[in-house]
Amino acid sequence: MDVTAIIDSLNDAQREAVSAPTRSMLVLAGAGSGKTRVLVHRIAWLIKIEHISPHNILAVTFTNKAAKEMRSRVEDLLNISARSMWIGTFHGLAHRLLRQHNKEAKLPDTFQVIDSDDQLRLIKRLMKAMNIDDNRWPPKQVVWYINAQKDEGIRAKHIQETGDLYQQQLLVIYRTYEDLCQRSGLVDFAELLLRAHETLRDNAELLAFYRARFKHVHVDEFQDTNTVQYAWLRLLTEGQDNLFVVGDDDQSIYGWRGAKIENMFNFQQHYPNHLLIRLEQNYRSTGNILKASNALIACNDGRMGKELRTDGGDGDLISLYSAFNEQDEAYFVVERIRKWVAEGNLRSDIAILYRSNAQSRQFEEKLMATGTPYRVYGGLRFFDRMEIKNALAYLFLMLHKDNDSAFERIINTPTRGVGAKTLDDIRQLARSKQISLWQAMIELLKAGHFTPRAENALKGFVQLINSLGEQAEDQELYEQVKYAIEKSGLIEFHKKEKGDKGEARVENLEELVNAARQFEFDEDNEENFSELDLFLAHAALESGDAQADDFEDCVQLMTLHSAKGLEFPLVFMVGLEEGLFPSQQSVDDIARLEEERRLCYVGMTRAMKLLYISYAESRRLYGKENHPRPSRFLKEIPAEQMQEIRLRASVSKPVSTNTKAKVILGTSGRYQLGQRVRHEKFGEGVVLQVDGEGSQERVQINFANVGMKWLMLSYAKLEVV
DNA sequence: TTGTTCCAGCTTTTT
DNA sequence: GCTGGAACAA
């Protein structure tokens, strides 16, 4: 292969980044400027032109999806298998490191990764055992505190005791939690990263080995790295000048999760020899969308500075719709979708983006009513579902009897007659003798401590878990899974659940068997972990997509956060209201407000051709009627790029936006907002909206007797009262 | 052990 | 206004 295949398709800036001689590099990649492309081509360049072995390349991403995509794109481009290349998420790579060097990491070789849900349960249990008031110290806040410390690389022992009782208690819980995890070999997400960092830092030999191995280190979405992640990267690359990072400070939207946008500025200090490259050529959006986005983000201070441009035309103006209320907003969006589809376009090219998940409901209802297929992103992921976690807990416990989280989860699921009293006794003994719940149960059984009923139940449980373990020895992975969910009675248990909920659960369990069948066991995985072990770790680290890819053509609904990295020809950004977007909690803090603005920027730059922005003048939130002001972000978008859409024939009250153009629909002017009319069947009502033109013209009327209705003017016989 | 009722809480969530 | 979880009663 020659050079041309790798760099011909690139623009000048991209080409410079891809083909530069080895040194640290910061690629400031604007939205839609081809940042993944640069990473992929850079790696291809190293392998093909610089003859670097894939073995010597490390690439880190944040999501499993991004990691997979990057690997397959490199492989496609070069037509080789790049298996020996380390590409993965920070968490995945940290896990791999800890597995391979568990001794150096001071972890038992049976250590287990726990997800955030397990972590919360663990903290709750711990606090109960410590008799801590969970009103003063809500477990969620405790978890947040602990993770925030770990993200900063701070252990309990590093924290100074203060006189503050609240802080003091948090610290005590943190310390106890650390001990408990260490004793039972549990590793939460933040711990994976922190432990991986410490392990390298404290083992000169290991560190030297990995520094020698990873001759080139690449990072995607660098603006989202937290303190520990960056420290880990620095450790690996210190003195080597080989850290290649790609990021966009304007798209940093995870500060609240510990991401440090400062890492981008610090990088420039820490790697003084670095080359800075800006990718500002945008291949996604029209000129108007880019101009508007540029203007909005320019309102932020402390940026590295970047302006997106396109060679394409200006395209359509951004449309702004001021809705009467949230119902009306949803109606408007769905109506536009109907038109778009009627014009022969794909539903899957449409995204509805909102600030908070709760906003999806309105749109779902309206979409459902019009029979428009849609898909909501977010929500529970496959491996997070209760039934799946229960099934996995059986497998966990069969493998590691001392895993207390698994024990707690399934000791009475399905119900087998083990009540609170029985469980309390077990917990008590476990705590006082510092042994696992399983061991405590065995001891109490031996001592004949329980009532006959409880004893039977527990004996049956022990037998069940043991028999699963015995069976497993000569079974394939998927057979083990299948056997476990059947023998455990989980299938039966969920079948009994009323409604289609239970049905869905059983289906999910069957899907789990499938997932096990498809699980790719990495035989040459340097360490001799069992297939089941790796499958369970996989389940914790990769939560799995919410739904398996549904190939039906449907409208995409998601939060602005989950839209990052995606693009759609038609985008609706909804709920642009003060208090909602920017969110109430952010308006008093400049740093958080700027993050909201970046979020808005991320949303706008998802749009390729058409962007609709809307807000409601009145919105029901938590059961209360609100009259929010339009979002300040609307005023930051230049009027030249916007047009205001009006469905209503008459404008009830002027809105405080600065749009130049106005598009007024439903112009016949026969009916006006607020006009009283009479329908021969429905009785009297008030006109709420007018929409459409000519024979398509329709009015929405709120009837005193039958509520809101949409009527076609050409059919409905209306009388002005 | 199960069903009921009451009550807080309520942005965003790559792993 | 809805939901999940905890506290109750049966």
XYZ file of C-alpha atoms (C1' of nucleotides) in Angstrom:
746
model
C 0.000 0.000 0.000
C 1.213 3.483 -0.714
C 0.831 6.780 1.020
C -1.946 8.037 -1.181
C -4.576 5.642 0.085
C -4.105 6.941 3.591
C -3.881 10.669 3.058
C -5.456 11.448 -0.292
C -8.937 11.853 1.038
C -7.884 14.276 3.757
C -7.807 18.056 3.872
C -4.609 19.926 4.652
C -5.039 20.157 8.406
C -6.102 16.532 8.680
C -3.192 15.455 6.550
C -0.757 17.377 8.681
C -2.030 15.655 11.804
C -1.974 12.224 10.222
C 1.476 12.388 8.710
C 3.429 14.400 11.272
C 6.598 12.821 12.644
C 6.156 11.278 16.071
C 5.661 13.850 18.783
C 2.921 14.859 21.129
C -0.030 16.313 19.351
C -3.176 18.131 20.273
C -5.768 18.009 17.557
C -8.453 20.549 18.272
C -11.260 19.027 16.297
C -14.485 20.935 15.901
C -17.829 19.229 15.549
C -18.129 17.390 12.263
C -14.536 18.034 11.289
C -13.577 14.391 10.928
C -11.828 13.709 14.197
C -12.355 9.961 14.212
C -11.153 9.938 10.660
C -7.924 11.626 11.722
C -7.369 9.120 14.515
C -8.038 6.154 12.292
C -5.844 7.419 9.509
C -3.091 8.350 11.949
C -2.980 4.814 13.254
C -3.031 3.451 9.724
C -0.204 5.785 8.842
C 1.894 4.568 11.753
C 1.392 0.957 10.821
C 1.777 1.191 7.073
C 4.171 4.054 6.548
C 6.157 4.194 9.769
C 6.070 0.404 10.092
C 5.042 0.485 13.705
C 3.681 -2.825 14.890
C 0.021 -2.689 15.998
C 1.384 -4.276 19.155
C 3.039 -0.966 20.018
C -0.074 1.138 19.603
C -2.546 2.128 22.282
C -5.806 3.931 21.583
C -8.220 4.975 24.296
C -11.862 5.982 23.949
C -14.737 6.538 26.320
C -17.337 4.220 24.903
C -17.200 0.659 23.778
C -18.957 1.711 20.634
C -16.243 4.195 19.739
C -13.550 1.624 20.472
C -15.181 -0.966 18.259
C -15.698 1.486 15.473
C -12.122 2.633 15.578
C -10.722 -0.852 15.427
C -12.890 -1.906 12.548
C -12.162 1.253 10.596
C -8.435 0.741 10.962
C -8.806 -2.844 9.882
C -10.942 -1.889 6.906
C -8.549 0.792 5.796
C -5.492 -1.439 5.987
C -7.176 -4.710 5.276
C -5.396 -6.355 8.168
C -6.345 -7.703 11.528
C -5.302 -5.356 14.283
C -5.973 -7.669 17.188
C -2.694 -7.051 18.929
C -3.414 -3.350 19.107
C -4.792 -2.180 22.410
C -7.950 -0.256 21.611
C -10.501 0.161 24.319
C -12.193 2.338 26.857
C -10.306 3.719 29.832
C -12.253 1.346 32.025
C -11.788 -1.638 29.761
C -8.047 -1.145 29.509
C -7.708 -0.522 33.222
C -9.582 -3.741 33.854
C -7.305 -5.628 31.523
C -4.265 -4.209 33.266
C -5.552 -5.127 36.684
C -6.467 -8.631 35.605
C -3.056 -9.243 34.192
C -1.245 -7.804 37.172
C -3.617 -8.382 40.020
C -0.739 -9.137 42.361
C 0.946 -5.820 41.743
C -2.449 -4.159 41.992
C -2.939 -5.810 45.393
C -6.162 -7.423 44.267
C -7.254 -11.044 44.617
C -7.288 -12.915 41.344
C -11.017 -13.339 41.755
C -11.772 -9.623 41.962
C -15.056 -8.498 40.484
C -16.118 -5.289 38.820
C -19.279 -3.768 40.253
C -21.414 -1.276 38.402
C -22.926 1.897 39.807
C -26.078 0.108 40.830
C -24.186 -2.474 42.865
C -22.116 0.279 44.327
C -25.159 2.128 45.579
C -26.643 -1.011 47.105
C -23.370 -1.753 48.785
C -23.184 1.725 50.292
C -26.758 1.465 51.479
C -26.083 -1.808 53.209
C -22.882 -0.509 54.674
C -24.563 2.571 56.070
C -27.317 0.526 57.572
C -24.768 -1.653 59.279
C -22.982 1.447 60.568
C -26.254 2.906 61.772
C -25.895 6.094 59.816
C -28.854 8.378 59.309
C -29.630 8.222 55.612
C -31.578 11.435 55.771
C -28.539 13.439 56.725
C -26.303 11.403 54.482
C -28.348 10.282 51.503
C -26.641 7.216 50.004
C -26.696 8.793 46.559
C -24.718 11.743 47.821
C -22.316 9.455 49.597
C -21.674 7.553 46.379
C -21.219 10.819 44.582
C -18.727 11.970 47.185
C -16.697 8.776 47.053
C -16.554 8.708 43.291
C -15.625 12.365 43.136
C -12.690 11.681 45.458
C -11.567 8.708 43.446
C -11.861 10.646 40.187
C -9.432 13.115 41.697
C -7.099 10.356 42.795
C -7.800 10.963 46.460
C -7.900 8.057 48.896
C -9.541 8.266 52.295
C -6.115 8.344 53.901
C -5.244 11.485 51.967
C -8.119 13.459 53.368
C -7.525 15.748 56.328
C -10.003 15.347 59.120
C -11.993 18.481 59.666
C -14.196 19.618 62.486
C -17.196 19.423 60.183
C -19.354 16.537 61.322
C -20.915 16.049 57.913
C -17.545 15.795 56.167
C -16.211 13.651 58.950
C -18.961 11.110 58.518
C -18.491 11.001 54.754
C -14.846 10.294 55.300
C -15.599 7.478 57.722
C -17.975 5.896 55.229
C -15.416 6.279 52.459
C -12.786 4.568 54.557
C -15.097 1.734 55.546
C -16.220 1.291 51.968
C -12.611 1.106 50.792
C -11.872 -1.575 53.361
C -14.941 -3.560 52.514
C -14.203 -3.503 48.781
C -10.613 -4.464 49.354
C -11.585 -7.337 51.629
C -14.187 -8.716 49.282
C -12.327 -8.024 46.071
C -14.831 -5.576 44.643
C -13.810 -2.874 42.231
C -16.139 -0.064 41.202
C -15.752 1.985 38.035
C -13.781 4.801 39.593
C -11.613 2.279 41.400
C -10.660 0.600 38.130
C -9.071 3.818 36.932
C -7.537 4.829 40.219
C -6.124 1.379 40.877
C -4.703 1.122 37.380
C -2.980 4.430 37.890
C -1.553 3.492 41.263
C -0.399 0.137 40.025
C 1.662 1.663 37.266
C 2.894 4.471 39.461
C 4.132 2.153 42.185
C 5.676 -0.554 40.049
C 8.691 0.764 38.217
C 9.159 -2.445 36.276
C 5.616 -2.618 35.066
C 5.667 1.009 34.132
C 8.898 0.588 32.196
C 7.416 -2.400 30.427
C 4.316 -0.559 29.277
C 6.209 2.573 28.367
C 8.406 0.482 26.149
C 5.453 -1.321 24.694
C 3.224 1.627 23.885
C 5.304 3.640 21.507
C 2.226 5.584 20.458
C -0.680 6.550 22.663
C -3.898 7.996 21.235
C -6.874 9.465 23.028
C -10.291 10.271 21.635
C -12.586 12.885 23.256
C -9.726 14.162 25.341
C -11.827 16.980 26.779
C -13.799 14.359 28.713
C -10.872 12.880 30.621
C -10.875 13.247 34.377
C -7.914 13.830 36.644
C -7.001 10.189 37.133
C -7.364 9.318 33.478
C -5.055 12.112 32.481
C -2.574 11.203 35.221
C -2.551 7.649 33.877
C -1.859 8.888 30.368
C 0.942 11.104 31.597
C 2.496 8.232 33.454
C 2.496 6.099 30.336
C 3.948 8.758 28.091
C 6.260 10.681 30.358
C 9.472 11.637 28.669
C 8.401 9.984 25.445
C 6.600 12.783 23.692
C 4.215 10.323 22.059
C 0.765 11.308 23.264
C -1.691 12.048 20.481
C -4.932 13.528 21.725
C -8.025 14.619 19.877
C -10.663 16.722 21.487
C -12.866 19.770 21.444
C -13.063 22.035 24.459
C -16.345 23.407 23.111
C -17.940 19.984 23.376
C -16.992 19.277 26.949
C -20.310 18.420 28.569
C -19.350 15.980 31.290
C -17.776 18.307 33.812
C -20.366 17.197 36.360
C -18.983 13.687 36.074
C -15.465 14.757 36.863
C -14.244 15.532 33.353
C -11.630 18.246 33.455
C -11.669 20.594 30.520
C -8.479 21.987 32.067
C -6.664 18.886 30.932
C -6.660 20.411 27.484
C -4.891 23.512 28.731
C -2.586 21.514 30.985
C -1.609 19.307 28.113
C -0.022 22.312 26.467
C 2.133 22.913 29.542
C 2.986 19.299 30.194
C 3.946 18.534 26.621
C 5.781 21.674 25.576
C 7.012 20.107 22.383
C 3.508 19.333 21.192
C 2.104 20.259 17.830
C -1.290 21.962 17.864
C -3.558 21.395 14.923
C -7.006 22.872 14.458
C -9.635 21.119 12.415
C -12.166 23.781 11.581
C -13.438 22.585 8.264
C -16.886 21.170 8.887
C -18.342 18.484 6.648
C -21.698 18.185 8.286
C -23.820 21.285 8.579
C -24.987 24.146 6.424
C -23.477 27.624 6.656
C -26.349 29.049 8.626
C -26.223 26.337 11.235
C -22.482 26.822 11.618
C -22.696 30.612 11.828
C -25.345 30.342 14.495
C -23.359 27.736 16.446
C -20.167 29.761 16.223
C -21.935 32.850 17.499
C -23.475 30.976 20.398
C -20.291 29.339 21.598
C -18.412 32.623 21.261
C -20.354 33.766 24.325
C -18.216 31.444 26.433
C -14.979 32.673 27.983
C -11.825 30.690 28.326
C -12.059 28.793 25.082
C -9.121 27.650 23.085
C -10.731 29.371 20.159
C -12.016 27.807 17.015
C -14.429 28.727 14.279
C -16.198 26.173 12.132
C -16.530 26.832 8.431
C -17.917 25.012 5.457
C -17.426 24.994 1.737
C -21.109 24.286 1.289
C -23.896 26.819 0.978
C -25.810 28.638 3.683
C -28.800 26.346 3.481
C -32.091 27.084 5.188
C -32.459 29.408 8.136
C -32.884 27.925 11.560
C -36.558 27.837 12.455
C -37.767 28.995 15.815
C -41.162 27.968 17.079
C -42.721 29.485 20.114
C -45.232 27.008 21.406
C -48.300 27.749 23.461
C -47.497 24.934 25.852
C -45.595 21.654 25.872
C -48.472 19.865 24.136
C -48.425 22.356 21.367
C -44.657 22.021 21.077
C -44.962 18.278 20.635
C -47.774 18.738 18.184
C -45.686 21.120 16.124
C -42.722 18.760 15.994
C -44.809 15.765 15.050
C -46.570 17.797 12.396
C -43.230 18.776 10.857
C -42.144 15.152 10.983
C -45.292 14.166 9.137
C -44.481 16.637 6.377
C -40.868 15.554 6.162
C -41.889 11.940 5.797
C -44.629 12.833 3.323
C -41.936 14.426 1.192
C -40.303 11.040 0.948
C -37.629 11.392 3.623
C -36.539 8.914 6.229
C -37.751 9.002 9.783
C -34.364 7.767 10.938
C -32.881 11.020 9.660
C -34.777 12.903 12.346
C -33.737 13.504 15.923
C -35.675 15.144 18.722
C -33.194 16.403 21.284
C -34.152 17.473 24.785
C -32.376 18.472 27.957
C -33.967 15.999 30.315
C -35.423 12.560 29.823
C -38.766 13.509 31.278
C -39.421 15.642 28.212
C -39.634 12.626 25.947
C -43.115 11.680 27.107
C -44.978 14.423 25.296
C -43.332 13.507 22.055
C -43.832 9.809 22.534
C -47.528 10.312 23.074
C -47.975 12.418 19.979
C -45.836 10.104 17.884
C -47.761 7.133 19.090
C -51.055 8.843 18.319
C -49.990 9.449 14.730
C -48.578 5.952 14.401
C -45.063 7.197 13.786
C -42.382 4.666 14.727
C -39.823 6.102 17.113
C -37.039 4.996 19.362
C -36.056 6.495 22.682
C -32.402 6.284 23.612
C -31.207 6.070 27.150
C -33.085 4.426 29.921
C -32.193 0.978 31.082
C -29.546 -0.854 29.188
C -29.635 -4.547 28.635
C -27.200 -5.632 31.313
C -28.732 -3.154 33.760
C -32.123 -4.801 33.713
C -33.205 -6.363 36.936
C -33.851 -9.832 35.543
C -30.483 -9.871 33.810
C -28.667 -8.781 36.928
C -30.450 -11.486 38.879
C -29.406 -14.127 36.416
C -25.841 -12.875 36.436
C -25.857 -12.919 40.217
C -26.523 -16.679 40.139
C -23.542 -17.141 37.883
C -21.442 -14.866 40.066
C -22.292 -16.719 43.204
C -21.685 -20.080 41.645
C -18.183 -18.899 40.773
C -17.456 -16.785 43.824
C -19.441 -17.856 46.828
C -18.135 -14.994 48.906
C -19.586 -12.297 46.686
C -21.987 -10.590 49.045
C -23.725 -8.379 46.503
C -24.686 -11.386 44.450
C -25.760 -13.209 47.575
C -27.995 -10.389 48.751
C -29.534 -10.047 45.350
C -30.688 -13.607 44.905
C -30.964 -15.149 48.347
C -34.675 -14.568 48.131
C -35.176 -14.067 44.405
C -37.246 -15.893 43.365
C -38.878 -15.906 46.788
C -37.997 -19.078 48.599
C -39.058 -18.168 52.105
C -35.999 -16.411 53.361
C -37.278 -13.397 55.207
C -35.784 -10.334 56.783
C -35.162 -11.998 60.132
C -33.199 -14.866 58.648
C -31.169 -12.512 56.531
C -30.474 -10.217 59.443
C -29.032 -13.078 61.460
C -26.745 -13.982 58.608
C -25.619 -10.391 58.165
C -24.964 -10.060 61.856
C -22.703 -13.063 62.041
C -20.914 -12.105 58.851
C -20.186 -8.676 60.221
C -19.022 -9.782 63.629
C -16.780 -12.545 62.311
C -15.681 -10.617 59.231
C -16.709 -13.379 56.899
C -18.862 -13.459 53.815
C -22.601 -13.895 53.942
C -22.289 -17.281 52.316
C -19.883 -18.504 54.990
C -22.047 -17.064 57.709
C -25.039 -18.886 56.319
C -23.144 -22.178 56.246
C -22.013 -21.746 59.828
C -25.470 -20.933 61.044
C -26.842 -23.920 59.195
C -24.296 -26.166 60.863
C -25.186 -24.734 64.236
C -28.850 -25.510 63.588
C -29.717 -21.905 64.223
C -32.713 -21.532 61.954
C -36.338 -22.480 62.093
C -37.144 -25.561 60.025
C -38.743 -23.452 57.340
C -35.751 -21.154 56.923
C -33.357 -24.066 57.197
C -35.059 -25.889 54.357
C -35.047 -22.829 52.205
C -31.376 -22.149 52.789
C -30.347 -25.763 52.285
C -32.187 -25.780 49.009
C -30.360 -22.628 48.027
C -26.946 -24.055 48.872
C -27.727 -27.160 46.916
C -28.904 -25.151 43.945
C -25.765 -23.040 43.757
C -23.519 -26.068 44.221
C -25.299 -28.056 41.580
C -24.980 -25.172 39.152
C -21.251 -25.156 39.747
C -20.956 -28.897 39.207
C -22.979 -28.846 36.027
C -20.984 -25.943 34.686
C -17.776 -27.878 34.487
C -18.536 -29.626 31.245
C -20.910 -27.131 29.717
C -20.467 -24.473 27.118
C -20.818 -20.930 28.373
C -24.279 -20.451 26.943
C -25.405 -23.789 28.367
C -24.233 -22.693 31.778
C -26.240 -19.517 31.476
C -29.285 -21.338 30.217
C -29.057 -23.960 32.913
C -28.674 -21.332 35.609
C -31.709 -19.292 34.627
C -33.866 -22.385 34.365
C -32.744 -24.128 37.538
C -32.858 -20.943 39.562
C -36.528 -20.630 38.791
C -36.071 -17.130 37.442
C -37.962 -17.905 34.267
C -40.895 -19.281 36.228
C -40.696 -16.368 38.611
C -40.912 -13.750 35.894
C -43.537 -15.629 33.945
C -45.825 -15.234 36.905
C -45.465 -11.475 36.851
C -48.607 -9.926 35.564
C -48.820 -7.889 32.416
C -46.444 -7.928 29.505
C -43.669 -6.840 31.842
C -42.993 -10.405 32.860
C -43.109 -11.530 29.282
C -40.482 -8.984 28.313
C -38.331 -10.139 31.202
C -38.461 -13.745 30.087
C -37.524 -12.621 26.610
C -34.582 -10.716 27.994
C -33.408 -13.767 29.866
C -33.539 -15.745 26.666
C -31.625 -12.966 25.010
C -28.972 -13.335 27.693
C -28.399 -16.907 26.587
C -27.933 -15.533 23.102
C -25.479 -12.941 24.320
C -23.496 -15.704 25.979
C -23.523 -17.716 22.795
C -22.204 -14.779 20.850
C -19.630 -13.802 23.418
C -16.202 -13.955 21.893
C -13.842 -15.653 24.219
C -10.357 -14.319 23.816
C -8.372 -17.572 24.122
C -4.973 -15.961 23.942
C -5.851 -13.631 26.756
C -2.491 -14.026 28.461
C -4.219 -14.946 31.715
C -6.185 -18.088 32.309
C -9.517 -16.705 33.334
C -12.525 -18.812 32.707
C -14.850 -17.886 29.931
C -17.622 -17.259 32.431
C -15.424 -14.928 34.428
C -14.706 -12.835 31.400
C -18.320 -12.863 30.334
C -19.371 -11.507 33.706
C -16.751 -8.772 33.558
C -17.945 -7.981 30.070
C -21.467 -7.587 31.375
C -20.327 -5.097 33.980
C -18.146 -3.074 31.668
C -20.351 -3.077 28.643
C -23.891 -2.373 29.542
C -25.116 -3.267 26.077
C -27.331 -1.196 23.852
C -30.804 -0.496 25.130
C -32.404 -2.308 22.270
C -30.753 -4.518 19.782
C -30.505 -2.562 16.576
C -33.959 -2.115 15.352
C -33.831 -1.726 11.634
C -37.210 -0.192 11.395
C -37.105 3.334 10.083
C -37.897 5.405 13.134
C -37.547 8.847 14.652
C -34.750 9.138 17.205
C -35.479 10.647 20.619
C -32.625 11.353 22.990
C -31.078 13.767 25.434
C -28.598 16.319 24.198
C -25.912 14.436 26.076
C -26.488 11.205 24.278
C -26.582 12.982 20.929
C -22.918 13.868 21.108
C -21.020 12.339 18.239
C -24.132 11.748 16.135
C -25.568 13.657 13.193
C -29.002 13.977 11.604
C -30.311 15.794 8.541
C -33.259 17.112 10.539
C -32.913 18.075 14.181
C -35.490 19.393 16.625
C -34.021 20.994 19.703
C -36.888 21.462 22.116
C -37.599 23.071 25.457
C -35.321 26.106 25.102
C -36.540 27.732 28.276
C -34.821 29.287 31.237
C -34.801 26.810 34.060
C -35.018 23.844 31.759
C -32.263 24.610 29.329
C -30.129 26.075 30.810
C -31.252 24.025 33.774
C -32.236 25.766 36.971
C -29.278 24.381 38.881
C -26.827 25.861 36.419
C -27.951 29.439 36.058
C -26.153 30.802 39.110
C -22.771 29.336 38.347
C -20.817 30.649 35.390
C -18.827 27.472 34.852
C -21.958 25.337 34.804
C -23.781 27.816 32.649
C -20.986 27.649 30.128
C -21.290 23.891 30.118
C -24.995 24.276 29.331
C -24.050 26.558 26.477
C -21.640 23.951 25.166
C -24.457 21.461 25.400
C -26.570 23.757 23.271
C -23.681 24.021 20.842
C -23.406 20.250 20.706
C -27.120 20.039 19.961
C -27.073 22.599 17.177
C -24.052 21.085 15.481
C -25.817 17.715 15.214
C -27.993 19.159 12.457
C -26.900 18.672 8.897
C -29.585 20.430 6.895
C -32.496 21.594 8.992
C -32.617 22.761 12.554
C -35.815 23.565 14.422
C -35.630 25.132 17.845
C -38.667 25.456 20.035
C -39.784 26.586 23.439
C -43.074 26.655 25.250
C -44.603 29.730 26.823
C -46.215 27.559 29.390
C -45.045 24.208 30.618
C -46.356 21.768 33.138
C -43.457 20.589 35.234
C -43.780 18.357 38.281
C -47.475 18.987 38.236
C -47.156 22.748 38.326
C -47.869 25.197 35.570
C -44.813 27.284 34.748
C -44.349 30.306 32.564
C -40.673 30.231 31.811
C -38.828 32.875 29.845
C -37.341 31.791 26.562
C -33.802 30.506 26.972
C -31.035 33.099 26.966
C -29.328 31.001 24.329
C -31.969 32.085 21.832
C -30.810 35.654 22.125
C -27.244 34.590 21.517
C -28.056 33.198 18.116
C -27.884 35.960 15.485
C -31.195 37.029 14.004
C -29.774 36.681 10.513
C -29.728 32.919 10.892
C -33.234 32.529 12.270
C -36.792 32.686 11.153
C -39.757 32.521 13.421
C -42.455 30.013 12.631
C -45.980 30.873 13.595
C -48.776 28.400 13.310
C -51.263 30.731 14.820
C -53.122 33.034 12.528
C -52.841 35.905 14.898
C -50.009 36.588 17.228
C -51.323 36.737 20.737
C -48.385 38.476 22.272
C -45.048 39.490 20.874
C -42.169 37.281 21.921
C -38.906 38.665 23.056
C -36.764 37.176 20.373
C -34.779 38.953 17.802
C -35.729 37.097 14.684
C -35.864 39.018 11.495
C -38.012 36.883 9.276
C -41.416 35.645 10.206
C -43.211 32.808 8.550
C -46.876 32.743 9.206
C -48.868 29.668 8.439
C -52.602 29.281 8.285
C -52.974 32.645 6.672
C -56.556 32.621 5.576
C -57.264 34.569 8.741
C -60.795 33.288 9.004
C -60.301 32.235 12.568
C -58.263 33.781 15.276
C -56.782 32.615 18.477
C -59.245 32.892 21.298
C -62.264 33.159 19.034
C -65.395 31.441 20.240
C -67.011 29.047 17.788
C -69.816 26.510 17.757
C -69.713 23.044 16.213
C -72.967 21.244 15.573
C -71.845 18.089 17.357
C -69.204 19.208 19.833
C -70.845 22.385 21.037
C -69.065 25.578 21.938
C -65.316 26.030 22.142
C -62.374 28.357 21.799
C -59.900 28.398 18.902
C -56.422 27.547 20.119
C -54.443 27.200 16.924
C -54.737 27.488 13.204
C -52.493 25.512 10.920
C -52.055 24.579 7.279
C -53.142 26.305 4.132
C -55.972 26.072 1.638
C -57.891 22.844 1.863
C -55.428 21.601 4.466
C -56.216 24.370 6.863
C -57.164 23.108 10.295
C -57.984 24.588 13.646
C -57.509 23.302 17.131
C -60.469 24.018 19.339
C -60.931 23.515 23.030
C -64.549 22.451 23.415
C -66.269 22.947 26.715
C -67.787 19.479 26.603
C -65.392 17.253 24.712
C -61.993 18.886 25.195
C -59.383 19.680 22.567
C -59.954 18.656 18.970
C -58.307 19.300 15.644
C -60.767 19.960 12.831
C -60.279 20.374 9.112
C -61.867 23.646 8.080
C -63.000 22.241 4.767
C -65.156 19.630 6.513
C -66.065 21.033 9.867
C -69.049 23.286 9.975
C -68.123 26.004 12.371
C -70.138 28.952 13.395
C -68.599 32.046 14.889
C -70.296 32.857 18.149
C -44.314 -12.631 52.464
C -47.058 -9.944 50.152
C -49.742 -6.144 48.997
C -50.844 -1.426 50.045
C -50.129 3.276 50.915
C -47.416 7.062 51.650
C -43.813 10.135 50.673
C -39.726 12.247 48.953
C -37.604 13.674 44.989
C -36.974 15.286 40.463
C -30.699 17.260 35.020
C -27.372 15.201 32.258
C -24.834 9.287 32.879
C -19.774 7.183 27.865
C -17.971 3.099 32.248
C -47.751 14.438 38.420
C -45.364 10.345 38.373
C -42.338 6.909 40.155
C -39.521 4.098 43.035
C -38.605 2.840 47.517
C -39.568 2.411 52.252
C -42.656 1.716 55.856
C -46.562 -0.356 57.129
C -50.520 -3.808 57.705
C -52.605 -8.408 56.890
